[in-house]
Coordinates of C-alpha atoms in Angstrom, one line a residue:
Chain A
M1 CA 106.0 67.4 133.5
N2 CA 108.0 65.8 130.8
K3 CA 111.8 66.3 130.9
I4 CA 113.6 66.0 127.7
S5 CA 116.6 63.7 128.0
A6 CA 120.0 64.2 126.4
E7 CA 119.1 61.3 124.2
E8 CA 115.9 62.9 123.1
I9 CA 117.7 66.2 122.3
Q10 CA 120.0 64.4 120.0
K11 CA 117.0 62.7 118.3
I12 CA 115.3 66.1 117.8
A13 CA 118.7 67.5 116.5
T14 CA 118.9 64.7 113.9
M15 CA 115.3 65.4 112.8
S16 CA 116.3 69.1 112.5
A17 CA 119.5 68.2 110.5
L18 CA 121.7 69.8 113.2
S19 CA 124.7 68.3 114.9
L20 CA 125.2 69.1 118.6
S21 CA 128.2 68.4 120.8
D22 CA 127.5 66.7 124.1
D23 CA 128.1 70.0 125.9
S24 CA 125.8 72.1 123.8
A25 CA 123.2 69.3 123.9
A26 CA 123.3 69.5 127.7
T27 CA 123.0 73.3 127.7
L28 CA 120.2 73.3 125.1
G29 CA 118.5 70.5 127.0
S30 CA 118.3 72.5 130.2
E31 CA 117.2 75.6 128.3
L32 CA 114.5 73.7 126.4
N33 CA 113.2 72.1 129.6
D34 CA 112.9 75.7 131.1
I35 CA 110.9 76.8 128.1
L36 CA 108.7 73.7 128.0
G37 CA 108.2 74.1 131.8
Y38 CA 106.9 77.6 131.1
V39 CA 104.5 76.7 128.3
Q40 CA 103.1 73.8 130.4
Q41 CA 100.8 76.3 131.9
L42 CA 98.4 75.8 129.0
E43 CA 97.5 72.4 130.3
A44 CA 95.4 74.2 132.9
V45 CA 93.3 76.0 130.3
D46 CA 89.9 74.4 129.6
T47 CA 89.7 74.2 125.8
D48 CA 86.9 71.7 125.5
G49 CA 84.9 72.3 122.4
V50 CA 87.2 75.0 121.1
E51 CA 88.6 74.7 117.6
P52 CA 92.3 75.6 116.9
T53 CA 93.2 78.7 114.8
Y54 CA 96.0 78.0 112.3
Q55 CA 95.7 81.1 110.2
L56 CA 94.0 84.5 110.5
T57 CA 92.8 85.9 107.2
G58 CA 90.3 83.1 106.4
L59 CA 91.7 83.0 102.9
S60 CA 91.9 79.6 101.2
N61 CA 93.0 78.4 97.8
V62 CA 94.1 81.8 96.5
T63 CA 94.6 81.3 92.8
R64 CA 95.5 83.5 89.8
P65 CA 94.8 83.0 86.1
D66 CA 97.0 80.2 84.7
E67 CA 99.1 82.5 82.6
L68 CA 102.8 82.8 82.3
V69 CA 104.0 85.9 84.1
D70 CA 107.4 87.2 83.5
Y71 CA 109.0 88.1 86.8
K72 CA 112.1 89.4 85.1
V73 CA 114.3 87.2 87.1
S74 CA 117.1 85.6 85.2
N75 CA 118.3 82.0 85.6
E76 CA 121.8 83.4 86.3
A77 CA 120.4 85.6 89.2
L78 CA 118.6 82.7 90.7
L79 CA 121.6 80.3 90.5
Q80 CA 124.3 82.8 91.5
N81 CA 124.1 82.0 95.2
A82 CA 124.5 78.2 94.7
P83 CA 127.8 77.1 96.3
S84 CA 128.6 74.7 93.4
L85 CA 127.4 74.9 89.8
K86 CA 128.1 72.8 86.8
D87 CA 126.5 73.4 83.4
N88 CA 123.8 75.7 85.0
Q89 CA 122.9 72.9 87.4
I90 CA 123.4 72.9 91.2
V91 CA 125.9 70.2 92.3
V92 CA 125.0 68.1 95.3
P93 CA 127.1 65.5 97.1
K94 CA 126.5 61.9 96.2
V95 CA 123.1 60.8 97.4
L96 CA 123.3 57.0 96.7
Chain B
M1 CA 114.3 113.8 110.9
T2 CA 111.1 113.5 109.0
I3 CA 110.3 112.7 105.4
R4 CA 109.2 116.3 105.0
D5 CA 112.6 117.5 106.2
I6 CA 114.2 115.6 103.3
Q7 CA 111.6 116.8 100.8
N8 CA 112.1 120.4 101.9
T9 CA 115.9 120.1 101.4
I10 CA 115.3 118.9 97.9
S11 CA 112.6 121.5 97.0
G12 CA 115.0 124.1 98.5
G13 CA 117.5 123.3 95.7
S14 CA 119.7 120.5 97.0
T15 CA 120.2 117.6 94.5
V16 CA 119.0 114.2 95.4
R17 CA 122.6 113.0 95.0
S18 CA 123.8 115.3 97.7
V19 CA 120.9 114.2 100.0
I20 CA 121.8 110.5 99.4
E21 CA 125.5 111.2 99.8
S22 CA 124.9 112.8 103.2
A23 CA 122.7 109.8 104.3
I24 CA 125.4 107.3 103.2
E25 CA 128.0 109.4 105.1
R26 CA 125.9 109.3 108.2
A27 CA 125.4 105.5 107.8
K28 CA 129.2 105.1 107.5
Q29 CA 129.7 107.0 110.7
D30 CA 127.1 105.0 112.6
T31 CA 128.6 104.0 116.1
H32 CA 125.8 101.7 117.1
N33 CA 126.4 98.8 114.7
A34 CA 123.0 99.5 113.4
L35 CA 123.8 98.6 109.8
I36 CA 125.1 95.4 108.3
S37 CA 125.8 97.0 104.9
V38 CA 125.7 100.4 103.2
V39 CA 124.4 100.6 99.6
E40 CA 126.4 103.1 97.7
D41 CA 126.5 102.5 93.9
R42 CA 122.9 101.6 93.4
A43 CA 121.7 104.3 95.7
L44 CA 123.7 107.1 93.9
Q45 CA 122.6 105.8 90.5
R46 CA 119.0 106.0 91.6
A47 CA 119.6 109.5 93.0
D48 CA 120.9 110.6 89.7
E49 CA 117.9 109.2 87.9
I50 CA 115.6 111.1 90.2
D51 CA 117.7 114.3 89.7
A52 CA 117.2 113.8 86.0
S53 CA 113.5 113.5 86.4
I54 CA 113.3 116.7 88.5
A55 CA 115.4 118.5 85.8
S56 CA 113.0 117.4 83.1
G57 CA 109.9 118.2 85.1
D58 CA 108.6 114.7 85.4
K59 CA 105.9 113.8 87.8
L60 CA 107.6 112.6 91.0
G61 CA 106.7 109.9 93.4
R62 CA 105.6 110.6 96.9
L63 CA 109.0 109.6 98.4
A64 CA 111.2 111.1 95.6
G65 CA 114.8 111.1 96.8
V66 CA 114.0 110.0 100.4
P67 CA 116.6 107.7 101.8
F68 CA 115.6 104.6 103.8
V69 CA 117.0 101.5 105.4
A70 CA 115.6 98.0 105.2
K71 CA 115.9 95.3 107.8
D72 CA 118.4 92.8 106.4
N73 CA 115.8 90.0 106.2
I74 CA 114.1 91.9 103.3
L75 CA 115.4 91.2 99.8
T76 CA 117.1 94.2 98.1
F77 CA 119.5 94.8 95.3
G78 CA 122.8 96.6 95.8
S79 CA 124.2 94.6 98.8
P80 CA 123.7 91.2 100.3
T81 CA 120.6 90.1 102.3
T82 CA 122.1 88.2 105.2
A83 CA 119.3 87.9 107.8
A84 CA 122.2 88.7 110.1
S85 CA 123.5 85.1 109.7
S86 CA 126.7 83.6 108.5
L87 CA 124.6 81.2 106.5
L88 CA 123.4 84.0 104.2
E89 CA 126.5 86.2 104.7
T90 CA 127.1 86.5 100.9
F91 CA 123.5 86.0 99.6
E92 CA 122.7 88.3 96.8
A93 CA 119.0 88.7 96.2
P94 CA 117.9 87.6 92.7
Y95 CA 114.8 89.8 93.0
Q96 CA 113.5 92.6 95.3
A97 CA 110.7 92.3 97.9
T98 CA 107.4 93.8 96.9
V99 CA 107.7 96.4 99.7
I100 CA 111.0 97.5 98.2
E101 CA 109.6 97.7 94.7
K102 CA 106.7 99.8 95.9
L103 CA 108.9 102.2 97.8
E104 CA 111.3 102.5 94.8
H105 CA 108.3 103.2 92.6
E106 CA 107.6 106.2 94.8
G107 CA 111.2 107.4 94.4
A108 CA 112.5 106.2 97.8
I109 CA 116.1 105.1 97.9
C110 CA 117.5 102.2 100.0
I111 CA 120.9 103.2 101.4
G112 CA 121.6 100.3 103.7
K113 CA 120.5 97.2 105.5
A114 CA 119.8 97.1 109.2
N115 CA 121.1 94.7 111.8
L116 CA 118.7 92.3 113.5
D117 CA 118.8 89.1 115.6
A118 CA 119.8 86.3 113.1
F119 CA 116.7 85.3 111.2
A120 CA 114.7 87.7 113.4
H121 CA 115.0 85.3 116.3
G122 CA 115.4 87.5 119.4
G123 CA 114.3 90.6 121.3
S124 CA 117.6 92.5 121.6
T125 CA 119.6 92.4 118.4
E126 CA 122.3 90.6 120.4
N127 CA 121.8 87.4 118.4
S128 CA 123.3 88.9 115.2
Y129 CA 126.3 87.2 113.6
F130 CA 127.6 90.7 113.0
G131 CA 127.5 91.7 116.7
P132 CA 124.8 93.6 118.8
T133 CA 123.3 96.9 117.9
T134 CA 123.4 99.3 120.8
N135 CA 120.6 101.5 122.0
A136 CA 120.4 105.0 120.4
V137 CA 120.1 106.7 123.8
D138 CA 122.4 104.6 126.0
E139 CA 125.1 102.5 124.5
T140 CA 125.2 100.1 127.5
K141 CA 121.6 99.1 126.7
V142 CA 120.2 96.9 124.0
A143 CA 118.5 98.3 120.9
G144 CA 115.7 95.9 121.3
G145 CA 114.8 93.5 118.6
S146 CA 114.7 91.9 116.4
S147 CA 114.4 95.1 114.3
G148 CA 117.0 96.8 116.5
G149 CA 119.0 98.3 113.6
S150 CA 115.9 99.6 111.9
A151 CA 114.9 101.5 115.1
V152 CA 118.3 102.9 115.8
V153 CA 119.0 104.2 112.2
V154 CA 115.8 106.3 112.6
A155 CA 116.4 107.3 116.2
T156 CA 119.9 108.5 115.3
D157 CA 118.7 110.5 112.2
I158 CA 120.5 108.5 109.6
V159 CA 117.3 108.1 107.6
P160 CA 113.7 109.4 108.2
F161 CA 112.2 105.9 108.0
S162 CA 113.1 102.2 107.8
L163 CA 111.4 98.9 107.3
G164 CA 111.3 96.2 110.0
T165 CA 109.5 92.9 110.5
D166 CA 107.3 92.0 113.5
T167 CA 106.5 88.4 114.4
G168 CA 105.9 89.0 118.2
G169 CA 106.9 92.6 118.8
S170 CA 110.0 92.9 116.7
I171 CA 109.0 96.4 115.3
R172 CA 107.2 97.7 118.4
Q173 CA 109.7 96.8 121.1
P174 CA 112.8 98.3 119.5
A175 CA 110.7 101.4 118.5
S176 CA 109.8 101.7 122.2
F177 CA 113.4 101.2 123.4
N178 CA 114.8 103.9 121.1
G179 CA 112.0 106.5 121.3
V180 CA 110.6 106.3 117.8
V181 CA 107.3 105.2 116.2
G182 CA 106.8 101.7 114.9
L183 CA 103.8 100.1 113.2
K184 CA 103.0 96.3 113.2
P185 CA 100.4 96.4 110.5
T186 CA 97.4 94.0 110.5
Y187 CA 98.5 90.6 109.5
G188 CA 98.3 90.2 105.8
T189 CA 98.0 93.8 104.8
V190 CA 101.6 94.1 103.7
S191 CA 103.1 91.7 101.1
R192 CA 105.8 89.4 102.4
Y193 CA 107.0 88.5 99.0
G194 CA 110.8 88.7 99.3
A195 CA 110.9 88.6 103.2
V196 CA 112.9 86.0 104.9
S197 CA 110.1 83.9 106.5
M198 CA 110.0 83.2 110.2
A199 CA 106.5 82.4 111.5
S200 CA 104.1 82.4 108.6
S201 CA 100.9 83.0 110.7
T202 CA 102.2 86.2 112.4
D203 CA 105.1 87.7 110.4
V204 CA 104.5 91.1 109.0
I205 CA 106.6 93.9 107.5
G206 CA 106.1 97.4 108.8
P207 CA 107.5 100.9 109.0
I208 CA 109.6 102.7 111.7
A209 CA 109.8 106.5 111.6
T210 CA 109.9 109.5 113.9
T211 CA 106.2 110.7 113.4
V212 CA 102.9 109.0 112.9
E213 CA 102.4 111.1 109.7
D214 CA 105.5 109.4 108.1
I215 CA 104.4 106.0 109.4
S216 CA 101.0 106.5 107.7
L217 CA 102.5 107.6 104.4
V218 CA 104.9 104.6 104.2
Y219 CA 102.1 102.2 105.3
E220 CA 99.8 103.5 102.6
I221 CA 102.5 102.9 100.1
I222 CA 103.6 99.4 101.1
S223 CA 100.2 97.9 102.0
G224 CA 97.8 96.2 99.6
V225 CA 97.0 92.9 98.0
D226 CA 99.9 91.4 96.1
E227 CA 99.4 88.6 93.7
R228 CA 102.9 87.3 94.6
D229 CA 101.8 86.8 98.2
G230 CA 98.6 84.6 98.5
T231 CA 98.2 85.6 102.1
T232 CA 97.6 89.4 101.5
I233 CA 94.3 91.1 102.3
A234 CA 93.1 94.7 101.9
V235 CA 93.2 97.2 104.8
D236 CA 90.1 99.4 105.6
E237 CA 91.2 102.5 103.8
K238 CA 90.0 105.2 106.2
N239 CA 89.6 105.2 109.9
T240 CA 86.3 103.9 111.0
V241 CA 86.0 105.8 114.3
R242 CA 83.2 108.3 114.2
D243 CA 84.9 111.0 116.2
V244 CA 88.7 110.7 116.8
M245 CA 88.4 113.4 119.5
K246 CA 86.0 111.2 121.5
M247 CA 87.1 107.7 121.3
T248 CA 86.6 104.9 123.8
I249 CA 90.0 103.7 125.1
G250 CA 90.4 100.3 126.6
F251 CA 93.1 99.5 129.2
I252 CA 93.6 95.7 130.0
N253 CA 93.4 94.8 133.7
E254 CA 95.8 91.9 133.3
L255 CA 98.6 94.2 132.2
Q256 CA 98.3 96.4 135.3
S257 CA 100.4 93.8 137.1
D258 CA 103.3 93.9 139.6
G259 CA 105.5 92.7 136.8
V260 CA 105.5 96.2 135.2
D261 CA 108.3 98.5 136.0
P262 CA 107.1 101.4 138.2
E263 CA 108.4 104.0 135.7
V264 CA 106.6 102.3 132.9
Q265 CA 103.4 102.0 135.0
L266 CA 103.7 105.7 135.8
K267 CA 103.6 106.6 132.1
M268 CA 100.6 104.3 131.5
D269 CA 98.7 106.1 134.3
R270 CA 99.7 109.4 132.8
A271 CA 98.5 108.2 129.4
K272 CA 95.1 107.3 130.9
E273 CA 94.8 110.6 132.6
I274 CA 95.7 112.5 129.4
C275 CA 93.1 110.6 127.5
R276 CA 90.4 111.2 130.0
R277 CA 91.3 115.0 130.2
N278 CA 91.0 115.2 126.5
G279 CA 87.5 113.9 126.4
H280 CA 88.0 110.2 125.6
E281 CA 86.1 107.6 127.6
I282 CA 88.3 105.1 129.5
V283 CA 87.1 101.5 130.0
M284 CA 88.9 98.7 131.7
V285 CA 88.7 95.3 130.1
D286 CA 89.4 91.8 131.4
M287 CA 91.5 89.5 129.2
P288 CA 92.5 86.5 131.3
M289 CA 93.7 84.5 128.3
L290 CA 96.3 87.2 127.6
T291 CA 98.3 85.9 130.6
H292 CA 98.8 82.7 128.4
A293 CA 99.7 84.5 125.2
L294 CA 103.5 84.1 125.7
A295 CA 103.2 80.4 126.2
V296 CA 101.1 80.1 123.1
Y297 CA 103.5 82.2 121.2
Y298 CA 106.6 80.1 122.2
I299 CA 104.9 77.0 120.8
V300 CA 103.3 78.3 117.7
V301 CA 106.2 80.4 116.5
P302 CA 109.0 77.8 117.0
A303 CA 106.8 75.3 115.2
E304 CA 106.3 77.5 112.2
L305 CA 109.8 78.7 112.0
S306 CA 111.3 75.2 112.3
S307 CA 109.4 74.4 109.1
N308 CA 110.4 77.7 107.4
L309 CA 114.1 77.3 108.2
A310 CA 114.1 73.7 106.8
R311 CA 115.0 75.3 103.4
Y312 CA 118.4 76.3 104.6
D313 CA 120.4 73.3 103.6
G314 CA 123.6 74.8 102.1
I315 CA 122.9 73.4 98.7
K316 CA 120.8 75.9 96.8
Y317 CA 122.3 79.0 98.4
G318 CA 124.0 79.9 101.6
T319 CA 127.3 78.9 103.1
Q320 CA 128.1 75.3 102.4
I321 CA 130.2 73.2 104.7
K322 CA 130.9 70.3 102.5
S323 CA 131.0 66.6 103.4
D324 CA 131.1 63.6 101.1
N325 CA 127.5 62.8 101.7
L326 CA 124.3 64.9 101.4
V327 CA 122.9 64.6 104.8
E328 CA 126.1 65.4 106.5
T329 CA 126.5 68.5 104.2
Y330 CA 123.0 69.6 105.4
K331 CA 124.0 69.1 109.0
N332 CA 127.4 70.8 108.8
S333 CA 126.0 73.8 106.9
R334 CA 123.1 74.3 109.2
S335 CA 125.1 73.7 112.4
A336 CA 127.7 76.3 111.3
G337 CA 125.2 78.8 109.7
F338 CA 122.7 79.1 112.5
M339 CA 123.1 80.9 115.8
D340 CA 122.3 79.2 119.2
E341 CA 119.0 81.0 119.4
N342 CA 118.0 79.7 115.9
K343 CA 118.9 76.2 116.9
R344 CA 117.0 76.5 120.2
R345 CA 113.9 77.5 118.4
I346 CA 114.2 74.9 115.6
L347 CA 114.6 72.2 118.3
I348 CA 111.5 73.4 120.2
G349 CA 109.5 73.6 117.0
N350 CA 110.4 70.2 115.9
Y351 CA 109.8 68.8 119.4
V352 CA 106.3 70.3 119.7
L353 CA 105.4 69.1 116.2
S354 CA 106.7 65.6 116.6
S355 CA 104.5 62.6 116.8
G356 CA 103.1 62.2 120.4
Y357 CA 103.6 65.8 121.3
F358 CA 101.6 67.5 118.5
D359 CA 98.2 67.5 120.3
A360 CA 99.6 68.4 123.8
Y361 CA 101.6 71.3 122.6
Y362 CA 100.9 72.6 119.1
K363 CA 97.2 71.9 118.8
K364 CA 96.6 73.0 122.5
A365 CA 98.4 76.3 121.8
Q366 CA 96.4 77.0 118.7
T367 CA 93.2 76.3 120.6
V368 CA 94.1 78.7 123.3
R369 CA 94.9 81.1 120.5
T370 CA 91.3 80.9 119.4
M371 CA 90.2 81.9 122.9
L372 CA 92.6 84.7 123.0
I373 CA 91.3 86.1 119.6
A374 CA 87.8 85.9 121.0
E375 CA 88.9 87.9 124.0
Y376 CA 90.2 90.6 121.8
A377 CA 87.0 90.6 119.8
K378 CA 85.0 91.0 123.0
A379 CA 87.3 93.8 124.2
F380 CA 86.8 95.7 121.0
E381 CA 83.1 95.6 121.5
S382 CA 83.5 98.0 124.3
C383 CA 86.4 100.2 123.0
D384 CA 87.8 101.6 119.7
V385 CA 91.5 101.0 120.6
L386 CA 93.4 99.3 123.4
L387 CA 96.3 101.0 125.1
G388 CA 99.1 99.7 127.3
P389 CA 102.8 99.2 127.7
V390 CA 104.9 97.8 124.8
T391 CA 107.3 96.2 127.2
P392 CA 107.3 95.6 131.0
T393 CA 110.6 97.5 131.4
P394 CA 112.6 100.1 129.5
A395 CA 115.6 98.8 127.5
F396 CA 117.7 96.4 129.5
S397 CA 121.5 96.1 129.7
I398 CA 123.5 94.4 127.0
G399 CA 124.3 90.8 128.2
E400 CA 121.6 91.0 130.9
K401 CA 119.4 88.3 129.4
T402 CA 121.6 86.4 127.0
A403 CA 122.4 83.6 129.4
D404 CA 118.7 83.0 130.2
P405 CA 116.7 82.5 127.1
L406 CA 113.4 82.3 129.0
S407 CA 113.9 85.7 130.6
M408 CA 114.5 87.2 127.1
Y409 CA 111.2 85.6 126.0
L410 CA 109.4 87.1 129.0
A411 CA 110.3 90.6 127.7
D412 CA 107.9 89.9 124.8
T413 CA 104.9 89.3 127.0
M414 CA 103.0 92.5 126.1
T415 CA 103.4 92.4 122.3
V416 CA 102.8 88.7 121.4
G417 CA 99.0 88.8 122.0
E418 CA 98.4 91.3 119.1
S419 CA 100.6 89.2 116.8
L420 CA 98.7 85.9 117.5
A421 CA 95.5 87.7 116.9
G422 CA 96.8 89.6 113.8
L423 CA 95.8 93.0 115.1
S424 CA 97.0 96.4 114.0
S425 CA 99.4 97.6 116.7
L426 CA 101.7 100.6 117.0
S427 CA 104.4 101.8 119.5
V428 CA 104.6 105.5 120.0
P429 CA 106.8 107.5 122.5
A430 CA 105.2 108.1 125.8
G431 CA 108.1 109.7 127.7
V432 CA 111.4 108.8 129.3
T433 CA 112.6 107.3 132.6
A434 CA 114.5 109.4 135.2
S435 CA 117.7 108.1 133.5
G436 CA 116.4 109.2 130.1
L437 CA 115.4 105.8 128.6
P438 CA 112.4 105.9 126.2
I439 CA 109.2 104.4 127.2
G440 CA 106.6 103.4 124.5
L441 CA 102.8 103.3 124.5
Q442 CA 101.2 100.5 122.6
I443 CA 98.0 101.3 120.6
S444 CA 96.1 98.4 119.1
A445 CA 93.0 98.1 117.0
P446 CA 91.1 95.2 115.4
M447 CA 92.4 93.6 112.1
K448 CA 92.3 95.9 109.1
R449 CA 91.7 99.0 111.3
D450 CA 95.2 100.3 111.0
F451 CA 93.9 103.8 110.2
D452 CA 92.0 103.8 113.5
T453 CA 95.4 103.0 115.3
L454 CA 97.0 105.7 113.3
A455 CA 94.3 108.3 113.9
F456 CA 94.5 107.9 117.6
A457 CA 98.3 107.8 117.5
K458 CA 98.3 111.1 115.8
Q459 CA 96.0 112.6 118.5
W460 CA 98.4 111.1 121.1
E461 CA 101.4 112.9 119.6
I462 CA 99.6 116.2 120.1
Y463 CA 98.7 115.4 123.7
N464 CA 102.2 114.1 124.5
D465 CA 103.9 117.1 122.9

């Protein structure tokens, strides 16, 4: 069975945009290894020729008429939760 | 307390305002930490509007003046929607969920928001930023989760019904632990517009109440295709069973295991005997894939939620922990705003979806899921509904499983199968342990057959009375 190393945990944390202290990486690492050890049981199931199921309703490409619908939601209401606003725009830290 | 009790109070001459004031008062006196917020101004304003409608003889909705509580991962006006996280502690919904709009259209009044495991990740409501909710019957025990608050506000008679969400048992298990009724509707039959997403292929909103009749009424109101949620489907409108007095009831051999608490097993044996005595036919079905359902679940669900929770970046909304660059701001905000269980699941999800592991974990799990769905279909060829325990044990002690996440996950073992297959599934009281802890009976039917589930559940209430 694969064991996730501390280094790998930090790599997944970076992919997840999370910072972990060495201590919590160690704890989470051992918990993750327990969980992955448990789910490893699926290896023993013979799934040859079986297709995966990603969704249950069988719906695809649900569309509606291409018409403007007024959801009665104001710009103010949509922006009110942004931590930082300027001239009705969301302020983000420098990207470049 | 039932919906009818409230309606009788109003038709007996009480104002809706006084009914809502009493409910708010009960909510404020809650000793179980079941509520994150109480909605006062908006609730009383709506009460006055309904009182005015009554005075002028207008046609009233089916829930006119009936107070309810929504799980705090469903968008409502009047108080923040926090998902029990610090990240969304001050989040004010810019619009309301479709389910809330539908209930308000019928005159129901939201008086508060129920506690949950943050982002609905958990099975005990101990993973809440606002502290755990305690069990309605025994305060040393967990409320169950993640809709723990929603179950407790009904069990303690604060409101006659509430809304929860169920991704792998989060309505059924707390309903079972607190001695109330909870329906996980068929996947897709209730709009999720305005719900905080967790796992898109199993999330569903459903009602918790004290009677099957109330569950049926609320479900009738909240279900239906919604153009704002492209994953919605219609439910079969009536029950499809020819004779509800003579149904074929399936029990699953794999769930008769040594892992089931003897007191829970006793109630299941009793349920089987009661059904037989009342003229139902009992069949035993084999579902070997069900023993792998939990492993499938703890791959599929973290994978989906790791994607859904990618939106929380501390920029558009939510608590921002600022840094001078964008990526660090994301990291700081997410690291501070998520609970440990959220992080654990995001990490598992991103791990099983990452290059090199996708086929071995995620695709493999979704393939076993296909086999599980086929087993349910086969089981339903020989029976109308499946019966079994909701959980292997009654409510466990607060703190008992928090140090061992895997043991917490194992408590979901009897509810995740129905979620992965999208079935209709309900928890209804089936008695109590020697120490008085409630035990639930799970009733499941094929997709869209929620009114079969409810028809049998109604019979069960009569037998169990």
